[in-house]
């Protein structure tokens, strides 16, 4: 039984090589199907690029983004579910202004201005953290699910279809050769 499976794989491989190198023409697929395949390929590329660009948008500093990815990977390996958030530049600057504004004190107009600006920047950072969480939950997670589940399944079925088409073409070619031999023998 195992030999039959191996023979089928060899026949499909032979058919593939014959089509690619020998110029044999494979079964033509329906135009609608070919259009769906093209759209699937474009969707697959879109999801990959969209995820990458969204992460770049949320975390513009490439060094910090790489560090976050490395820490996340190490945390997964060690079994720790530590979730570090990207340090928003507004928040870092706001903390700096708050710290030094408080050190200067309330009697310094510059210190008061630093504290007010620092609080404003902290609020902006909080809004950006909220945006970050919202995009991760409502955009990136559904895209990741689409990529890892739905598109992966479609690609698997396309690969199976290609294998079945090659098997079909191989059997059809063998039948055609058999009919030609019969016609030659009958003559």
mmCIF file of C-alpha atoms in Angstrom:
data_model
loop_
_atom_site.group_PDB
_atom_site.id
_atom_site.type_symbol
_atom_site.label_atom_id
_atom_site.label_comp_id
_atom_site.label_asym_id
_atom_site.label_seq_id
_atom_site.Cartn_x
_atom_site.Cartn_y
_atom_site.Cartn_z
ATOM 1 C CA UNK A 1 0.000 0.000 0.000
ATOM 2 C CA UNK A 2 2.864 2.370 0.821
ATOM 3 C CA UNK A 3 4.377 1.683 -2.585
ATOM 4 C CA UNK A 4 1.188 2.902 -4.283
ATOM 5 C CA UNK A 5 1.471 6.247 -2.468
ATOM 6 C CA UNK A 6 5.113 6.570 -3.427
ATOM 7 C CA UNK A 7 4.315 5.699 -7.039
ATOM 8 C CA UNK A 8 1.577 8.358 -7.058
ATOM 9 C CA UNK A 9 4.027 10.973 -5.735
ATOM 10 C CA UNK A 10 6.587 9.990 -8.383
ATOM 11 C CA UNK A 11 3.918 10.266 -11.098
ATOM 12 C CA UNK A 12 2.886 13.720 -9.855
ATOM 13 C CA UNK A 13 6.532 14.796 -9.769
ATOM 14 C CA UNK A 14 6.985 13.469 -13.308
ATOM 15 C CA UNK A 15 3.888 15.368 -14.460
ATOM 16 C CA UNK A 16 5.164 18.570 -12.801
ATOM 17 C CA UNK A 17 8.565 18.275 -14.489
ATOM 18 C CA UNK A 18 6.920 17.459 -17.819
ATOM 19 C CA UNK A 19 4.779 20.593 -17.555
ATOM 20 C CA UNK A 20 7.624 22.879 -16.464
ATOM 21 C CA UNK A 21 10.452 21.534 -18.632
ATOM 22 C CA UNK A 22 8.800 19.581 -21.390
ATOM 23 C CA UNK A 23 6.185 22.113 -22.323
ATOM 24 C CA UNK A 24 3.238 19.806 -21.625
ATOM 25 C CA UNK A 25 0.101 21.766 -20.918
ATOM 26 C CA UNK A 26 -1.649 21.164 -17.607
ATOM 27 C CA UNK A 27 -5.363 21.351 -17.000
ATOM 28 C CA UNK A 28 -6.515 24.956 -17.277
ATOM 29 C CA UNK A 29 -8.224 26.353 -14.218
ATOM 30 C CA UNK A 30 -11.387 28.421 -14.395
ATOM 31 C CA UNK A 31 -10.830 32.175 -14.807
ATOM 32 C CA UNK A 32 -12.916 32.918 -11.707
ATOM 33 C CA UNK A 33 -10.778 30.500 -9.712
ATOM 34 C CA UNK A 34 -7.576 32.071 -10.997
ATOM 35 C CA UNK A 35 -8.920 35.495 -10.014
ATOM 36 C CA UNK A 36 -9.734 34.184 -6.523
ATOM 37 C CA UNK A 37 -6.212 32.752 -6.271
ATOM 38 C CA UNK A 38 -4.736 36.122 -7.230
ATOM 39 C CA UNK A 39 -6.908 37.887 -4.659
ATOM 40 C CA UNK A 40 -5.880 35.349 -2.018
ATOM 41 C CA UNK A 41 -2.206 35.969 -2.782
ATOM 42 C CA UNK A 42 -2.734 39.728 -2.572
ATOM 43 C CA UNK A 43 -4.641 39.330 0.707
ATOM 44 C CA UNK A 44 -1.852 37.179 2.125
ATOM 45 C CA UNK A 45 0.768 39.790 1.211
ATOM 46 C CA UNK A 46 -1.479 42.589 2.500
ATOM 47 C CA UNK A 47 -1.949 40.962 5.907
ATOM 48 C CA UNK A 48 1.810 40.471 6.345
ATOM 49 C CA UNK A 49 2.678 44.016 5.295
ATOM 50 C CA UNK A 50 -0.219 45.566 7.219
ATOM 51 C CA UNK A 51 0.857 43.866 10.432
ATOM 52 C CA UNK A 52 4.449 44.999 9.963
ATOM 53 C CA UNK A 53 3.507 48.596 9.113
ATOM 54 C CA UNK A 54 1.026 48.813 11.998
ATOM 55 C CA UNK A 55 3.693 47.685 14.442
ATOM 56 C CA UNK A 56 6.047 50.281 12.958
ATOM 57 C CA UNK A 57 3.342 52.922 13.417
ATOM 58 C CA UNK A 58 2.758 51.965 17.034
ATOM 59 C CA UNK A 59 6.470 51.599 17.824
ATOM 60 C CA UNK A 60 8.407 53.909 15.462
ATOM 61 C CA UNK A 61 11.846 53.387 17.016
ATOM 62 C CA UNK A 62 13.327 50.296 15.299
ATOM 63 C CA UNK A 63 15.790 49.634 18.119
ATOM 64 C CA UNK A 64 13.084 49.693 20.773
ATOM 65 C CA UNK A 65 10.825 47.552 18.536
ATOM 66 C CA UNK A 66 13.586 44.931 18.161
ATOM 67 C CA UNK A 67 14.275 45.007 21.896
ATOM 68 C CA UNK A 68 10.553 44.556 22.645
ATOM 69 C CA UNK A 69 10.349 41.605 20.247
ATOM 70 C CA UNK A 70 13.436 40.004 21.819
ATOM 71 C CA UNK A 71 12.121 40.476 25.368
ATOM 72 C CA UNK A 72 8.755 39.077 24.309
ATOM 73 C CA UNK A 73 10.418 36.019 22.747
ATOM 74 C CA UNK A 74 12.613 35.410 25.784
ATOM 75 C CA UNK A 75 9.622 35.801 28.100
ATOM 76 C CA UNK A 76 7.724 33.168 26.104
ATOM 77 C CA UNK A 77 10.683 30.767 26.231
ATOM 78 C CA UNK A 78 11.169 31.159 29.968
ATOM 79 C CA UNK A 79 7.451 30.777 30.639
ATOM 80 C CA UNK A 80 6.957 34.284 31.957
ATOM 81 C CA UNK A 81 3.990 36.119 30.521
ATOM 82 C CA UNK A 82 5.622 39.516 31.009
ATOM 83 C CA UNK A 83 4.027 42.102 28.801
ATOM 84 C CA UNK A 84 6.215 45.165 28.328
ATOM 85 C CA UNK A 85 4.670 48.163 26.688
ATOM 86 C CA UNK A 86 6.478 50.409 24.288
ATOM 87 C CA UNK A 87 7.721 53.526 26.095
ATOM 88 C CA UNK A 88 5.863 56.408 24.492
ATOM 89 C CA UNK A 89 8.274 59.316 23.885
ATOM 90 C CA UNK A 90 5.668 61.774 25.157
ATOM 91 C CA UNK A 91 5.446 59.874 28.425
ATOM 92 C CA UNK A 92 9.222 59.762 28.875
ATOM 93 C CA UNK A 93 9.516 63.485 28.176
ATOM 94 C CA UNK A 94 6.502 64.212 30.396
ATOM 95 C CA UNK A 95 8.023 62.269 33.308
ATOM 96 C CA UNK A 96 11.272 64.188 32.901
ATOM 97 C CA UNK A 97 9.430 67.550 32.926
ATOM 98 C CA UNK A 98 7.319 66.526 35.936
ATOM 99 C CA UNK A 99 10.365 65.409 37.911
ATOM 100 C CA UNK A 100 12.376 68.567 37.335
ATOM 101 C CA UNK A 101 9.353 70.855 37.541
ATOM 102 C CA UNK A 102 8.596 69.474 41.021
ATOM 103 C CA UNK A 103 12.238 69.843 42.006
ATOM 104 C CA UNK A 104 12.149 73.516 40.992
ATOM 105 C CA UNK A 105 9.039 74.000 43.122
ATOM 106 C CA UNK A 106 5.779 75.958 42.921
ATOM 107 C CA UNK A 107 7.478 79.332 43.458
ATOM 108 C CA UNK A 108 9.290 79.021 40.108
ATOM 109 C CA UNK A 109 7.179 79.955 37.046
ATOM 110 C CA UNK A 110 9.442 77.741 34.936
ATOM 111 C CA UNK A 111 8.850 74.811 37.343
ATOM 112 C CA UNK A 112 5.074 75.314 37.173
ATOM 113 C CA UNK A 113 5.213 75.438 33.371
ATOM 114 C CA UNK A 114 7.284 72.233 33.329
ATOM 115 C CA UNK A 115 4.775 70.459 35.587
ATOM 116 C CA UNK A 116 1.808 71.534 33.436
ATOM 117 C CA UNK A 117 3.536 70.562 30.200
ATOM 118 C CA UNK A 118 4.684 67.279 31.771
ATOM 119 C CA UNK A 119 1.122 66.442 32.823
ATOM 120 C CA UNK A 120 -0.129 67.246 29.317
ATOM 121 C CA UNK A 121 2.500 64.980 27.781
ATOM 122 C CA UNK A 122 1.625 62.199 30.257
ATOM 123 C CA UNK A 123 -2.026 62.498 29.163
ATOM 124 C CA UNK A 124 -0.946 62.260 25.523
ATOM 125 C CA UNK A 125 1.103 59.158 26.359
ATOM 126 C CA UNK A 126 -1.922 57.605 28.103
ATOM 127 C CA UNK A 127 -4.043 58.273 25.013
ATOM 128 C CA UNK A 128 -1.366 56.686 22.816
ATOM 129 C CA UNK A 129 -1.226 53.646 25.134
ATOM 130 C CA UNK A 130 -4.987 53.375 24.773
ATOM 131 C CA UNK A 131 -4.672 53.645 20.977
ATOM 132 C CA UNK A 132 -1.939 51.005 21.088
ATOM 133 C CA UNK A 133 -4.114 48.577 23.067
ATOM 134 C CA UNK A 134 -7.143 49.274 20.871
ATOM 135 C CA UNK A 135 -5.221 48.665 17.626
ATOM 136 C CA UNK A 136 -3.632 45.483 18.980
ATOM 137 C CA UNK A 137 -7.005 44.126 20.073
ATOM 138 C CA UNK A 138 -9.168 45.249 17.155
ATOM 139 C CA UNK A 139 -6.707 45.193 14.237
ATOM 140 C CA UNK A 140 -3.589 43.124 14.847
ATOM 141 C CA UNK A 141 -5.208 40.170 16.620
ATOM 142 C CA UNK A 142 -7.896 39.671 13.925
ATOM 143 C CA UNK A 143 -5.228 39.993 11.207
ATOM 144 C CA UNK A 144 -3.031 37.468 12.995
ATOM 145 C CA UNK A 145 -6.007 35.105 13.290
ATOM 146 C CA UNK A 146 -6.771 35.570 9.588
ATOM 147 C CA UNK A 147 -3.148 34.840 8.725
ATOM 148 C CA UNK A 148 -2.630 31.839 10.990
ATOM 149 C CA UNK A 149 -6.008 30.178 10.562
ATOM 150 C CA UNK A 150 -8.016 31.132 7.486
ATOM 151 C CA UNK A 151 -5.287 32.001 4.983
ATOM 152 C CA UNK A 152 -3.150 29.072 6.122
ATOM 153 C CA UNK A 153 -6.098 26.742 5.482
ATOM 154 C CA UNK A 154 -6.713 28.266 2.038
ATOM 155 C CA UNK A 155 -3.031 27.838 1.125
ATOM 156 C CA UNK A 156 -3.175 24.219 2.312
ATOM 157 C CA UNK A 157 -6.201 23.523 0.108
ATOM 158 C CA UNK A 158 -4.534 25.230 -2.872
ATOM 159 C CA UNK A 159 -1.528 22.964 -2.417
ATOM 160 C CA UNK A 160 -3.816 19.914 -2.259
ATOM 161 C CA UNK A 161 -5.610 21.077 -5.405
ATOM 162 C CA UNK A 162 -2.292 21.415 -7.236
ATOM 163 C CA UNK A 163 -1.356 17.860 -6.222
ATOM 164 C CA UNK A 164 -4.715 16.495 -7.336
ATOM 165 C CA UNK A 165 -4.500 18.380 -10.628
ATOM 166 C CA UNK A 166 -1.071 16.917 -11.305
ATOM 167 C CA UNK A 167 -2.363 13.431 -10.465
ATOM 168 C CA UNK A 168 -5.366 13.952 -12.760
ATOM 169 C CA UNK A 169 -3.182 15.195 -15.631
ATOM 170 C CA UNK A 170 -0.784 12.270 -15.173
ATOM 171 C CA UNK A 171 -3.642 9.757 -15.356
ATOM 172 C CA UNK A 172 -5.144 11.556 -18.353
ATOM 173 C CA UNK A 173 -1.794 11.534 -20.145
ATOM 174 C CA UNK A 174 -1.360 7.834 -19.411
ATOM 175 C CA UNK A 175 -4.856 7.107 -20.770
ATOM 176 C CA UNK A 176 -4.087 9.074 -23.933
ATOM 177 C CA UNK A 177 -0.879 7.067 -24.442
ATOM 178 C CA UNK A 178 -2.828 3.840 -23.884
ATOM 179 C CA UNK A 179 -5.451 4.797 -26.473
ATOM 180 C CA UNK A 180 -2.732 5.717 -28.996
ATOM 181 C CA UNK A 181 -1.083 2.306 -28.489
ATOM 182 C CA UNK A 182 -4.434 0.539 -28.986
ATOM 183 C CA UNK A 183 -5.049 2.442 -32.212
ATOM 184 C CA UNK A 184 -1.578 1.547 -33.481
ATOM 185 C CA UNK A 185 -2.047 -2.136 -32.599
ATOM 186 C CA UNK A 186 -5.482 -2.252 -34.284
ATOM 187 C CA UNK A 187 -4.083 -0.838 -37.515
#
